[in-house]
mmCIF file of C-alpha atoms and ligand atoms in Angstrom:
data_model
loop_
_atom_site.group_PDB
_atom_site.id
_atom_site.type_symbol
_atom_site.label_atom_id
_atom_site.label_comp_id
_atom_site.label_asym_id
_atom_site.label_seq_id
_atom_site.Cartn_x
_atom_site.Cartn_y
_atom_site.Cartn_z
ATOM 1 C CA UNK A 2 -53.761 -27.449 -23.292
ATOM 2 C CA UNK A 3 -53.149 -27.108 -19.566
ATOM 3 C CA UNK A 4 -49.392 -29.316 -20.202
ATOM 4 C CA UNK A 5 -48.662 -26.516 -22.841
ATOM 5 C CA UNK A 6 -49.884 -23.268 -20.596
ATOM 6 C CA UNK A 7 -47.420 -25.479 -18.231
ATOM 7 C CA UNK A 8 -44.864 -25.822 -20.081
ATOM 8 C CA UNK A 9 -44.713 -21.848 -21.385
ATOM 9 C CA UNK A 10 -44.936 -20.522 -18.208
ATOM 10 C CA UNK A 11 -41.805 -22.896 -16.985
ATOM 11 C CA UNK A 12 -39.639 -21.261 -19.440
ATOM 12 C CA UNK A 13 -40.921 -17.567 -19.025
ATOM 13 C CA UNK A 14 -40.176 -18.305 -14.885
ATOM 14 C CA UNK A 15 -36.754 -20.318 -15.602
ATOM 15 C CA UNK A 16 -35.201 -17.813 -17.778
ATOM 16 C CA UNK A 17 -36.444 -14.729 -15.799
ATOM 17 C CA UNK A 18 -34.792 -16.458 -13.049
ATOM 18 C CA UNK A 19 -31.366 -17.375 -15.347
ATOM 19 C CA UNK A 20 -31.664 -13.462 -16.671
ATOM 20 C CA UNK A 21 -31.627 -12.414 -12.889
ATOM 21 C CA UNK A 22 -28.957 -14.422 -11.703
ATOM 22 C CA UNK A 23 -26.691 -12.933 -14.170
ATOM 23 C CA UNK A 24 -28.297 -9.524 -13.286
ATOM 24 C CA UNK A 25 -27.377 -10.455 -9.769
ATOM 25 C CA UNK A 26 -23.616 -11.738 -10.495
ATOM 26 C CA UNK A 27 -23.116 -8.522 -12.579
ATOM 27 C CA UNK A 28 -24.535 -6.456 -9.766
ATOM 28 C CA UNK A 29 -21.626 -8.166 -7.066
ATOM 29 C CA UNK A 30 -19.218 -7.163 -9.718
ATOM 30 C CA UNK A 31 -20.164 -3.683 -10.478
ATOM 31 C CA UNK A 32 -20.327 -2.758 -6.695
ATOM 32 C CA UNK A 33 -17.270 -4.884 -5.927
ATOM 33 C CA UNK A 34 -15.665 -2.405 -8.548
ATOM 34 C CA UNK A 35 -17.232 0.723 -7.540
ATOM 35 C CA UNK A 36 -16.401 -0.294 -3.519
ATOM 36 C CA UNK A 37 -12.822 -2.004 -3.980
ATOM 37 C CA UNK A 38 -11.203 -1.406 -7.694
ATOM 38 C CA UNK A 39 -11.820 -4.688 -8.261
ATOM 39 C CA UNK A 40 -14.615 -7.280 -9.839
ATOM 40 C CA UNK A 41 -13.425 -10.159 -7.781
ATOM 41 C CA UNK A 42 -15.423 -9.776 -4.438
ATOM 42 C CA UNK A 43 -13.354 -12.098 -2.361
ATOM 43 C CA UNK A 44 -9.788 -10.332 -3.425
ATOM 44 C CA UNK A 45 -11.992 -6.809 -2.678
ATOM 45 C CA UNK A 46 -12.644 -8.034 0.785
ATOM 46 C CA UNK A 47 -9.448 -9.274 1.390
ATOM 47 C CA UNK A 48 -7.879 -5.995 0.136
ATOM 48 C CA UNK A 49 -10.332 -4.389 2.790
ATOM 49 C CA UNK A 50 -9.075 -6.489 5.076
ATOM 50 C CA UNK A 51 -5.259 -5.443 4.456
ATOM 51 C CA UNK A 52 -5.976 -1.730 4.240
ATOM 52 C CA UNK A 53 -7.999 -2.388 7.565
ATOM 53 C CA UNK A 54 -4.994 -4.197 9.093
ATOM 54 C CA UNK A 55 -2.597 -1.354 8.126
ATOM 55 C CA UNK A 56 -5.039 1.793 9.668
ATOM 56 C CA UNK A 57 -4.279 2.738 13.195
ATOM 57 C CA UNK A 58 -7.816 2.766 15.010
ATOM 58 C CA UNK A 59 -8.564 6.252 15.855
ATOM 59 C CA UNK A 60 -9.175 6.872 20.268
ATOM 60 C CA UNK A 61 -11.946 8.939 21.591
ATOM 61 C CA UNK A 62 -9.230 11.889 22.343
ATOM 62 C CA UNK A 63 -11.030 14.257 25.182
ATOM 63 C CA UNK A 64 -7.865 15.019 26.889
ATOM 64 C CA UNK A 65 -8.385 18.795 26.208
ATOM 65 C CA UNK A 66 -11.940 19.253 27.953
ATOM 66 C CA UNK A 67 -11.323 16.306 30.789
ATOM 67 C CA UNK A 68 -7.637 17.099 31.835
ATOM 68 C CA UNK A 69 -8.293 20.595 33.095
ATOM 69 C CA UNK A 70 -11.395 18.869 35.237
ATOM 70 C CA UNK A 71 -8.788 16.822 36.409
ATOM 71 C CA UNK A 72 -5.834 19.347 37.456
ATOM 72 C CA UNK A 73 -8.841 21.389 39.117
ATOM 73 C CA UNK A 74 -9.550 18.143 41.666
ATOM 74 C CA UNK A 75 -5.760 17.004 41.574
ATOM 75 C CA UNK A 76 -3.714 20.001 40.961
ATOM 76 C CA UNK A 77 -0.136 17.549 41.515
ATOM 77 C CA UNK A 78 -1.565 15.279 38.476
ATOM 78 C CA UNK A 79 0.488 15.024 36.008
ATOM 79 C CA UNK A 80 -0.560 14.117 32.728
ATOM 80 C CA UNK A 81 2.679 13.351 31.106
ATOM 81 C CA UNK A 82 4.191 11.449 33.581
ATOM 82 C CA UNK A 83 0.722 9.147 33.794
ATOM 83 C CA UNK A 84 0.682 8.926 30.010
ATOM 84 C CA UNK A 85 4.529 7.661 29.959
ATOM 85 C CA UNK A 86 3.406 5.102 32.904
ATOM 86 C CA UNK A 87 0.330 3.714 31.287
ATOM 87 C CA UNK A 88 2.256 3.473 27.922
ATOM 88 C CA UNK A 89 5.773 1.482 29.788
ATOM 89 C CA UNK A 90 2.887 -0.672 31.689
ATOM 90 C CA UNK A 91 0.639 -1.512 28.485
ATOM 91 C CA UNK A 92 4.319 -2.909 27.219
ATOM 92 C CA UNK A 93 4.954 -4.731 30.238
ATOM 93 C CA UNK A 94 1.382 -6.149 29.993
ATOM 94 C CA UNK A 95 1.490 -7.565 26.730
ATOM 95 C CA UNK A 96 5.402 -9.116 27.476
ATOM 96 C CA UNK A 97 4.132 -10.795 30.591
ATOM 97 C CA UNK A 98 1.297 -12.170 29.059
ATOM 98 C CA UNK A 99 3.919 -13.632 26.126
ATOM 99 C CA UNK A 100 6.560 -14.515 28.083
ATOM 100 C CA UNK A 101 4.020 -15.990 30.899
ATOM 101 C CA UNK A 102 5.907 -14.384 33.704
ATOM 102 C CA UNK A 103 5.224 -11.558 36.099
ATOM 103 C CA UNK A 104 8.396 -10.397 36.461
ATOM 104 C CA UNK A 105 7.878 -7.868 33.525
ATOM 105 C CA UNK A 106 5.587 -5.828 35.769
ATOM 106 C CA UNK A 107 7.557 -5.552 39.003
ATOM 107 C CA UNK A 108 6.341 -1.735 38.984
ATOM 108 C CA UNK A 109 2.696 -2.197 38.224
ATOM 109 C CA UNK A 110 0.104 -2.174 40.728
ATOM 110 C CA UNK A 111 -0.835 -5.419 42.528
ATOM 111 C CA UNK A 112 -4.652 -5.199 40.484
ATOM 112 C CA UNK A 113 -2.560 -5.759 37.398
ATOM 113 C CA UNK A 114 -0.001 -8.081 38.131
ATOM 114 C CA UNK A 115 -3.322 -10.110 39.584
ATOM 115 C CA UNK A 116 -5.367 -9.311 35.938
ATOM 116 C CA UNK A 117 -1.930 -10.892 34.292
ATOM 117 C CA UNK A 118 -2.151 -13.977 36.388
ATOM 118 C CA UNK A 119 -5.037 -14.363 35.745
ATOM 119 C CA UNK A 120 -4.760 -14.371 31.422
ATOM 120 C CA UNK A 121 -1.357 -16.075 31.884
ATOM 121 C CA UNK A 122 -3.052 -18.890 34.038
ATOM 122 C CA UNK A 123 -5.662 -19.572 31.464
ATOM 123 C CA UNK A 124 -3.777 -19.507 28.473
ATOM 124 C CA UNK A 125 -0.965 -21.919 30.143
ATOM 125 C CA UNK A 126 -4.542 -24.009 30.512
ATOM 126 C CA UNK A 127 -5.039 -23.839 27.305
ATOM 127 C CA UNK A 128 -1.581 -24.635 26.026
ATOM 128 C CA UNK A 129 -1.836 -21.308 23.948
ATOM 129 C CA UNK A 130 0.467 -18.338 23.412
ATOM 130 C CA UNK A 131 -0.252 -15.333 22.384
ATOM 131 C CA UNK A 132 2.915 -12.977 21.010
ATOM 132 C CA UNK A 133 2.725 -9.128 20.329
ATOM 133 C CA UNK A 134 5.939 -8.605 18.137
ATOM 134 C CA UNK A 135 6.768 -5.347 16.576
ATOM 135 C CA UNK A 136 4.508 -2.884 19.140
ATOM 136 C CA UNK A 137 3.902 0.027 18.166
ATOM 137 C CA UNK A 138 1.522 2.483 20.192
ATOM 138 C CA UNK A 139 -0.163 5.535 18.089
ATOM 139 C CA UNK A 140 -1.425 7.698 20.932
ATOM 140 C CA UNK A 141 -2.861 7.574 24.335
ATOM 141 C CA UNK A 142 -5.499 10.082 25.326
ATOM 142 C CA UNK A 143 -7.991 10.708 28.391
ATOM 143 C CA UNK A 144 -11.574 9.695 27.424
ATOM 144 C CA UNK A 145 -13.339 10.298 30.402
ATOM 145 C CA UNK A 146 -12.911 11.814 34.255
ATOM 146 C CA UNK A 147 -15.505 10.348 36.316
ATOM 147 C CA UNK A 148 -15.789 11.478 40.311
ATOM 148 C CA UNK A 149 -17.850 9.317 42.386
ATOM 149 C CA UNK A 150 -18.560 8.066 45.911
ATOM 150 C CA UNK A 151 -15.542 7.682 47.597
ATOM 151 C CA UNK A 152 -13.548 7.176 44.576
ATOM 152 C CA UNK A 153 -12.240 9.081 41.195
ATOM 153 C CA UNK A 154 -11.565 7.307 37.909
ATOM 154 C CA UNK A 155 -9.855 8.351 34.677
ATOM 155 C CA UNK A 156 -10.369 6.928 31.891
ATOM 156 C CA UNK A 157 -7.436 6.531 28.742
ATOM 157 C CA UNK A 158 -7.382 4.833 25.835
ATOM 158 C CA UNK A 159 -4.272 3.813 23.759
ATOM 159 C CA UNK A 160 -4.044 2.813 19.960
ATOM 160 C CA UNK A 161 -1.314 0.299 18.810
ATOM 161 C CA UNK A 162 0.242 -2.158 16.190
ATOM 162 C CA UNK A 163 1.584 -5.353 16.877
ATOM 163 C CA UNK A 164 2.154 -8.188 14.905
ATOM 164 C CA UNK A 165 -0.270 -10.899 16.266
ATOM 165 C CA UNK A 166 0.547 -14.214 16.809
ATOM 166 C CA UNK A 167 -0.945 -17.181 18.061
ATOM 167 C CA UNK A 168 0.921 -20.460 19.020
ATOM 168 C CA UNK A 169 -1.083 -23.723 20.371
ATOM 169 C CA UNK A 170 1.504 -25.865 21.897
ATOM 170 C CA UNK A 171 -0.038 -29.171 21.640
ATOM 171 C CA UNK A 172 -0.270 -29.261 18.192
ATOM 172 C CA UNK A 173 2.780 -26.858 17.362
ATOM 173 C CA UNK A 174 0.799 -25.310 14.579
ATOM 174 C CA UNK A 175 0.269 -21.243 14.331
ATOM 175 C CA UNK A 176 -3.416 -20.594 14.912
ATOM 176 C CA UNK A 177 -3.122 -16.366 14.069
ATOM 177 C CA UNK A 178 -0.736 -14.876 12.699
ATOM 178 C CA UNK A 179 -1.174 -11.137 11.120
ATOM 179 C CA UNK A 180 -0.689 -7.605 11.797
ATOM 180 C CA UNK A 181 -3.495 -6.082 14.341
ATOM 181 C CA UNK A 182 -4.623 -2.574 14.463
ATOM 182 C CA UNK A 183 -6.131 -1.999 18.622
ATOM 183 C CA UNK A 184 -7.243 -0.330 21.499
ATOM 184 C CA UNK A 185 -7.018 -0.774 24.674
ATOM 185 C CA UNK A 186 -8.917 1.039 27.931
ATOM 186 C CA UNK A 187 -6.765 1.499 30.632
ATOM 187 C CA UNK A 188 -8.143 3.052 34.278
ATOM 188 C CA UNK A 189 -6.631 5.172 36.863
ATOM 189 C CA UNK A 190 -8.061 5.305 40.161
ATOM 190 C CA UNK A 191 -7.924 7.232 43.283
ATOM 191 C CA UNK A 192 -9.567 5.391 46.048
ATOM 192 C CA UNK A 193 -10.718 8.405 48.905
ATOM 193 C CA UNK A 194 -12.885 6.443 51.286
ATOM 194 C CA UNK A 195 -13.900 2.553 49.881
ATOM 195 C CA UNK A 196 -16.325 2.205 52.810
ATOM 196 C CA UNK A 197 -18.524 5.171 50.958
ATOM 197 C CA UNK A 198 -17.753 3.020 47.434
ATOM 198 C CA UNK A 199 -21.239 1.859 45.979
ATOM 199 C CA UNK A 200 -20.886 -1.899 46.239
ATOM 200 C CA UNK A 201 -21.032 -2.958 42.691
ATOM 201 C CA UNK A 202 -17.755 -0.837 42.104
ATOM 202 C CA UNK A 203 -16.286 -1.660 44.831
ATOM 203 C CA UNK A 204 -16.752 -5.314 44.329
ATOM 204 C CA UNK A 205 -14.039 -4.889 41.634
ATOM 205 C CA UNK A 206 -11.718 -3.548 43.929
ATOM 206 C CA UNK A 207 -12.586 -6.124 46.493
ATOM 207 C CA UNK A 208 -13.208 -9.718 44.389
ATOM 208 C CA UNK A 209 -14.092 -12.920 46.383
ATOM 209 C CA UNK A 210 -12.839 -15.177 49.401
ATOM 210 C CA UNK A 211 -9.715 -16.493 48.526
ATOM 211 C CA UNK A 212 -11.304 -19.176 51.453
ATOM 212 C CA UNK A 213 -14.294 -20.035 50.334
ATOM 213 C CA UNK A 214 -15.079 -17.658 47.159
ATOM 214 C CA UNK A 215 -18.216 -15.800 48.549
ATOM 215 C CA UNK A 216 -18.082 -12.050 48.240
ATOM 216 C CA UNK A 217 -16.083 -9.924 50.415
ATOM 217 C CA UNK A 218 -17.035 -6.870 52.085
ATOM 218 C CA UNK A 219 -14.585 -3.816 52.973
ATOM 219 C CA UNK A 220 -14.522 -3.210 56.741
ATOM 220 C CA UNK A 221 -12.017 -0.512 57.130
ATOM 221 C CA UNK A 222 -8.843 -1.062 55.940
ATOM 222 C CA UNK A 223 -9.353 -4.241 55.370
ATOM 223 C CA UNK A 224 -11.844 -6.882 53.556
ATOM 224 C CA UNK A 225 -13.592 -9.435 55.343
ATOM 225 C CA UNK A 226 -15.513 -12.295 54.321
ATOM 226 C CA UNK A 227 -19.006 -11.938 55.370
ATOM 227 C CA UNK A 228 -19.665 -15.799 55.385
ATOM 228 C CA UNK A 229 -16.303 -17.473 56.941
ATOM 229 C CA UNK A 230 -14.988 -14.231 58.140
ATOM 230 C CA UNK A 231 -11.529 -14.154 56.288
ATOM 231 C CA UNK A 232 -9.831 -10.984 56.667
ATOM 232 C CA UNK A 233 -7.492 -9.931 53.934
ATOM 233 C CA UNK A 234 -5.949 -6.352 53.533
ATOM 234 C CA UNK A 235 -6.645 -4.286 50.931
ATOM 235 C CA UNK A 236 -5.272 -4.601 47.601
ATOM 236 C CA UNK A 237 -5.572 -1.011 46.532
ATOM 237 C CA UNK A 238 -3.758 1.902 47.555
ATOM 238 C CA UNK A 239 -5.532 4.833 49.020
ATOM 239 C CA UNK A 240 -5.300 8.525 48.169
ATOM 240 C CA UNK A 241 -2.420 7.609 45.668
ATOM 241 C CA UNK A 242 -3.599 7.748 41.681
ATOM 242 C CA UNK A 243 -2.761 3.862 40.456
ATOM 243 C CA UNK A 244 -3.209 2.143 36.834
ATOM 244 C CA UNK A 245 -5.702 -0.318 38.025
ATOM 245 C CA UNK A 246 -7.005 -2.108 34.754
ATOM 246 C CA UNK A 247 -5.844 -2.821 31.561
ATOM 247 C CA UNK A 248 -8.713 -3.880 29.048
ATOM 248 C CA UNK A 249 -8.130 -4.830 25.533
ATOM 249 C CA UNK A 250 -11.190 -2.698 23.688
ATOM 250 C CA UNK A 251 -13.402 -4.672 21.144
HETATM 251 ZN ZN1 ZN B 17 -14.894 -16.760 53.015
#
Protein backbone atom coordinates (compact mmCIF):
# COMPACT_ATOMS: atom_id res chain seq x y z
CA UNK A 1 0.00 0.00 0.00
CA UNK A 2 2.64 2.45 1.17
CA UNK A 3 5.00 1.27 -2.36
CA UNK A 4 1.77 2.25 -4.34
CA UNK A 5 0.92 5.78 -2.36
CA UNK A 6 4.86 5.90 -3.35
CA UNK A 7 4.78 5.25 -6.45
CA UNK A 8 1.56 7.77 -7.36
CA UNK A 9 2.90 10.50 -5.74
CA UNK A 10 6.41 10.04 -7.85
CA UNK A 11 4.57 10.55 -10.97
CA UNK A 12 2.15 13.42 -9.80
CA UNK A 13 5.78 15.27 -8.51
CA UNK A 14 7.83 14.11 -11.79
CA UNK A 15 5.42 15.32 -14.27
CA UNK A 16 4.48 18.56 -12.38
CA UNK A 17 8.08 19.08 -12.50
CA UNK A 18 8.37 17.94 -16.56
CA UNK A 19 5.00 20.28 -17.07
CA UNK A 20 7.03 23.19 -15.39
CA UNK A 21 10.11 22.89 -17.12
CA UNK A 22 8.39 23.30 -20.34
CA UNK A 23 6.34 26.11 -18.65
CA UNK A 24 9.72 27.51 -17.79
CA UNK A 25 11.46 27.02 -21.40
CA UNK A 26 8.28 28.58 -22.94
CA UNK A 27 8.46 31.42 -20.47
CA UNK A 28 12.51 32.24 -21.72
CA UNK A 29 11.01 32.19 -25.13
CA UNK A 30 8.03 34.34 -24.79
CA UNK A 31 10.06 37.10 -22.93
CA UNK A 32 13.07 36.57 -25.19
CA UNK A 33 10.39 37.52 -27.93
CA UNK A 34 8.61 40.19 -26.20
CA UNK A 35 12.36 41.77 -25.03
CA UNK A 36 14.47 41.03 -28.34
CA UNK A 37 12.15 39.89 -31.52
CA UNK A 38 13.47 36.80 -31.10
CA UNK A 39 12.81 33.17 -29.25
CA UNK A 40 16.43 32.28 -29.23
CA UNK A 41 17.76 33.91 -25.93
CA UNK A 42 21.41 33.69 -26.70
CA UNK A 43 21.02 35.41 -30.43
CA UNK A 44 18.57 38.10 -28.27
CA UNK A 45 21.47 38.84 -26.04
CA UNK A 46 23.89 38.96 -28.54
CA UNK A 47 21.67 41.30 -30.64
CA UNK A 48 21.60 43.42 -27.31
CA UNK A 49 24.95 43.29 -27.28
CA UNK A 50 25.40 44.74 -30.98
CA UNK A 51 22.75 47.42 -30.60
CA UNK A 52 24.67 48.20 -27.24
CA UNK A 53 28.00 48.33 -29.12
CA UNK A 54 26.57 50.67 -31.81
CA UNK A 55 24.81 53.43 -29.06
CA UNK A 56 27.02 56.30 -28.14
CA UNK A 57 26.88 56.43 -24.17
CA UNK A 58 25.09 59.50 -23.26
CA UNK A 59 27.57 62.25 -20.70
CA UNK A 60 26.17 63.94 -17.72
CA UNK A 61 26.01 67.38 -19.90
CA UNK A 62 25.87 70.38 -17.09
CA UNK A 63 27.86 72.71 -19.13
CA UNK A 64 24.92 75.23 -19.14
CA UNK A 65 24.47 75.67 -15.20
CA UNK A 66 28.45 75.00 -14.32
CA UNK A 67 30.17 77.12 -17.13
CA UNK A 68 28.70 80.45 -16.11
CA UNK A 69 30.01 79.46 -12.30
CA UNK A 70 33.08 79.10 -13.98
CA UNK A 71 33.47 82.43 -16.21
CA UNK A 72 32.22 84.22 -12.86
CA UNK A 73 35.66 82.83 -10.92
CA UNK A 74 37.77 82.81 -14.27
CA UNK A 75 36.36 85.38 -16.49
CA UNK A 76 39.62 84.60 -19.30
CA UNK A 77 38.29 80.78 -19.35
CA UNK A 78 37.52 79.74 -22.30
CA UNK A 79 35.36 76.97 -22.85
CA UNK A 80 35.96 76.27 -26.44
CA UNK A 81 39.42 76.47 -26.55
CA UNK A 82 39.57 73.88 -23.29
CA UNK A 83 37.04 71.63 -25.00
CA UNK A 84 39.28 71.54 -28.37
CA UNK A 85 42.42 70.82 -25.91
CA UNK A 86 40.90 68.06 -23.88
CA UNK A 87 39.45 66.51 -27.13
CA UNK A 88 43.33 66.80 -29.30
CA UNK A 89 44.81 65.40 -25.77
CA UNK A 90 42.18 62.42 -25.23
CA UNK A 91 43.58 61.53 -29.02
CA UNK A 92 47.03 61.87 -28.10
CA UNK A 93 46.30 59.71 -25.00
CA UNK A 94 44.90 56.83 -26.55
CA UNK A 95 47.89 56.96 -29.60
CA UNK A 96 50.57 56.99 -26.96
CA UNK A 97 49.20 54.36 -25.11
CA UNK A 98 49.05 52.24 -28.73
CA UNK A 99 51.99 53.25 -30.12
CA UNK A 100 53.84 52.97 -26.51
CA UNK A 101 55.58 56.25 -26.94
CA UNK A 102 55.30 59.65 -25.34
CA UNK A 103 56.12 61.56 -28.03
CA UNK A 104 52.35 61.86 -29.04
CA UNK A 105 51.80 64.15 -26.06
CA UNK A 106 54.67 66.62 -26.31
CA UNK A 107 51.91 69.37 -25.40
CA UNK A 108 50.21 67.68 -22.51
CA UNK A 109 50.93 68.42 -19.06
CA UNK A 110 53.75 66.57 -17.26
CA UNK A 111 50.69 64.69 -14.83
CA UNK A 112 49.69 63.08 -18.09
CA UNK A 113 52.59 62.25 -19.92
CA UNK A 114 53.51 60.59 -16.23
CA UNK A 115 49.68 58.74 -16.14
CA UNK A 116 50.82 57.43 -19.88
CA UNK A 117 54.04 56.04 -18.58
CA UNK A 118 52.69 54.67 -16.31
CA UNK A 119 49.78 52.38 -18.56
CA UNK A 120 52.46 52.11 -21.29
CA UNK A 121 54.97 50.60 -18.67
CA UNK A 122 52.55 48.01 -17.52
CA UNK A 123 51.16 46.90 -20.58
CA UNK A 124 54.88 46.57 -22.20
CA UNK A 125 54.97 44.21 -18.77
CA UNK A 126 52.43 42.48 -19.83
CA UNK A 127 53.38 42.00 -23.45
CA UNK A 128 49.84 43.47 -24.32
CA UNK A 129 48.60 46.13 -26.73
CA UNK A 130 45.81 47.80 -26.70
CA UNK A 131 44.69 49.73 -30.24
CA UNK A 132 41.84 52.40 -30.54
CA UNK A 133 41.26 52.42 -34.42
CA UNK A 134 38.56 54.39 -36.02
CA UNK A 135 37.99 57.20 -32.93
CA UNK A 136 35.33 58.85 -32.97
CA UNK A 137 34.35 61.33 -30.02
CA UNK A 138 30.39 62.22 -29.63
CA UNK A 139 30.59 65.19 -27.29
CA UNK A 140 32.48 66.59 -24.43
CA UNK A 141 30.64 68.48 -21.74
CA UNK A 142 31.43 70.04 -18.14
CA UNK A 143 29.94 67.81 -15.38
CA UNK A 144 30.97 69.48 -12.46
CA UNK A 145 32.93 72.90 -11.12
CA UNK A 146 34.22 72.20 -7.80
CA UNK A 147 36.23 75.21 -5.75
CA UNK A 148 38.16 74.10 -2.87
CA UNK A 149 41.09 74.84 -0.56
CA UNK A 150 43.69 76.19 -2.43
CA UNK A 151 42.66 74.64 -5.58
CA UNK A 152 39.68 74.65 -8.38
CA UNK A 153 38.70 71.60 -10.43
CA UNK A 154 36.50 71.11 -13.48
CA UNK A 155 35.19 68.32 -14.26
CA UNK A 156 34.38 67.02 -18.30
CA UNK A 157 33.38 64.09 -19.62
CA UNK A 158 33.77 62.91 -23.30
CA UNK A 159 31.80 60.09 -25.22
CA UNK A 160 33.57 58.13 -28.06
CA UNK A 161 33.81 55.12 -30.55
CA UNK A 162 36.73 53.26 -31.29
CA UNK A 163 37.26 50.06 -32.59
CA UNK A 164 38.88 48.03 -29.70
CA UNK A 165 41.55 45.87 -30.04
CA UNK A 166 43.61 43.80 -28.01
CA UNK A 167 46.97 42.15 -29.08
CA UNK A 168 49.07 39.78 -26.55
CA UNK A 169 52.44 39.53 -28.04
CA UNK A 170 53.62 36.36 -26.66
CA UNK A 171 51.17 34.35 -28.05
CA UNK A 172 50.36 36.58 -31.23
CA UNK A 173 46.71 35.82 -30.83
CA UNK A 174 43.90 38.81 -30.65
CA UNK A 175 42.47 38.74 -27.14
CA UNK A 176 39.48 41.74 -27.97
CA UNK A 177 38.57 42.78 -30.78
CA UNK A 178 35.06 44.81 -31.28
CA UNK A 179 33.62 48.13 -31.54
CA UNK A 180 33.39 50.04 -27.94
CA UNK A 181 30.94 52.64 -27.03
CA UNK A 182 32.91 54.99 -23.79
CA UNK A 183 33.49 57.62 -21.54
CA UNK A 184 36.06 59.05 -20.25
CA UNK A 185 36.51 61.81 -17.14
CA UNK A 186 38.97 64.18 -17.81
CA UNK A 187 40.05 67.06 -14.96
CA UNK A 188 41.19 70.54 -15.19
CA UNK A 189 42.85 72.09 -12.40
CA UNK A 190 43.94 75.37 -11.16
CA UNK A 191 46.33 74.99 -8.34
CA UNK A 192 46.07 78.68 -6.13
CA UNK A 193 48.05 77.86 -3.02
CA UNK A 194 48.99 73.73 -2.62
CA UNK A 195 50.29 74.45 0.90
CA UNK A 196 46.36 75.27 1.87
CA UNK A 197 45.48 71.82 -0.36
CA UNK A 198 43.78 69.24 2.10
CA UNK A 199 46.35 66.45 2.06
CA UNK A 200 44.44 63.64 0.59
CA UNK A 201 44.05 65.83 -2.67
CA UNK A 202 47.03 67.02 -2.67
CA UNK A 203 48.68 63.70 -2.34
CA UNK A 204 47.61 63.24 -6.01
CA UNK A 205 49.33 66.14 -7.05
CA UNK A 206 52.31 65.26 -4.99
CA UNK A 207 52.74 61.08 -5.26
CA UNK A 208 55.70 59.38 -3.42
CA UNK A 209 59.65 59.52 -3.04
CA UNK A 210 61.05 58.76 -6.16
CA UNK A 211 64.07 57.81 -3.28
CA UNK A 212 62.62 55.77 -1.12
CA UNK A 213 58.67 55.76 -2.00
CA UNK A 214 57.30 57.23 1.35
CA UNK A 215 54.90 60.10 0.93
CA UNK A 216 55.94 63.48 0.08
CA UNK A 217 54.92 66.60 1.57
CA UNK A 218 54.68 70.14 -0.31
CA UNK A 219 56.98 72.69 1.35
CA UNK A 220 56.63 75.68 -0.80
CA UNK A 221 57.38 75.38 -4.13
CA UNK A 222 58.67 72.40 -3.81
CA UNK A 223 58.00 68.68 -2.34
CA UNK A 224 60.08 67.17 0.14
CA UNK A 225 60.31 63.85 1.49
CA UNK A 226 59.46 63.84 5.05
CA UNK A 227 61.51 60.59 5.80
CA UNK A 228 64.92 60.92 3.61
CA UNK A 229 64.35 64.50 2.87
CA UNK A 230 64.37 64.41 -1.05
CA UNK A 231 63.41 67.58 -2.51
CA UNK A 232 61.80 67.51 -5.89
CA UNK A 233 59.99 70.55 -7.59
CA UNK A 234 56.66 70.61 -8.27
CA UNK A 235 55.06 68.89 -11.01
CA UNK A 236 52.06 71.11 -11.39
CA UNK A 237 51.75 74.45 -12.64
CA UNK A 238 50.33 77.16 -10.52
CA UNK A 239 47.62 79.71 -11.27
CA UNK A 240 47.55 78.33 -14.94
CA UNK A 241 44.22 75.98 -15.75
CA UNK A 242 46.01 72.41 -16.90
CA UNK A 243 44.32 68.95 -18.11
CA UNK A 244 45.64 67.01 -15.25
CA UNK A 245 43.91 63.47 -15.54
CA UNK A 246 42.56 61.45 -18.01
CA UNK A 247 40.30 58.52 -16.60
CA UNK A 248 38.64 55.99 -18.70
CA UNK A 249 34.87 55.94 -16.93
CA UNK A 250 33.40 52.42 -16.07
ZN1 LIG B 1 62.31 59.71 0.52
Amino acid sequence: MFGYVLAVLGIVVGGALVYSIGYVVKRVRKISEIAFGTKDIVKGFQQQEELYNNTPKSVSGMTSVELPKILKDFPEFSWSEWKKICENTLRAYLEAIENKSLTYLKDASDAIKQQADLIIGEEMQLGITECFDQLQIHRTEIFRYEKKEGLCKIKIQSSLQYFYSKISEEKGKMIDNKIQQCRYDMELVFVQDMSKVDDDLAYEFIGNCPNCGAPMVAVGSTRRCQYCGTEVKEAYNTRIWTLHRIDKAK
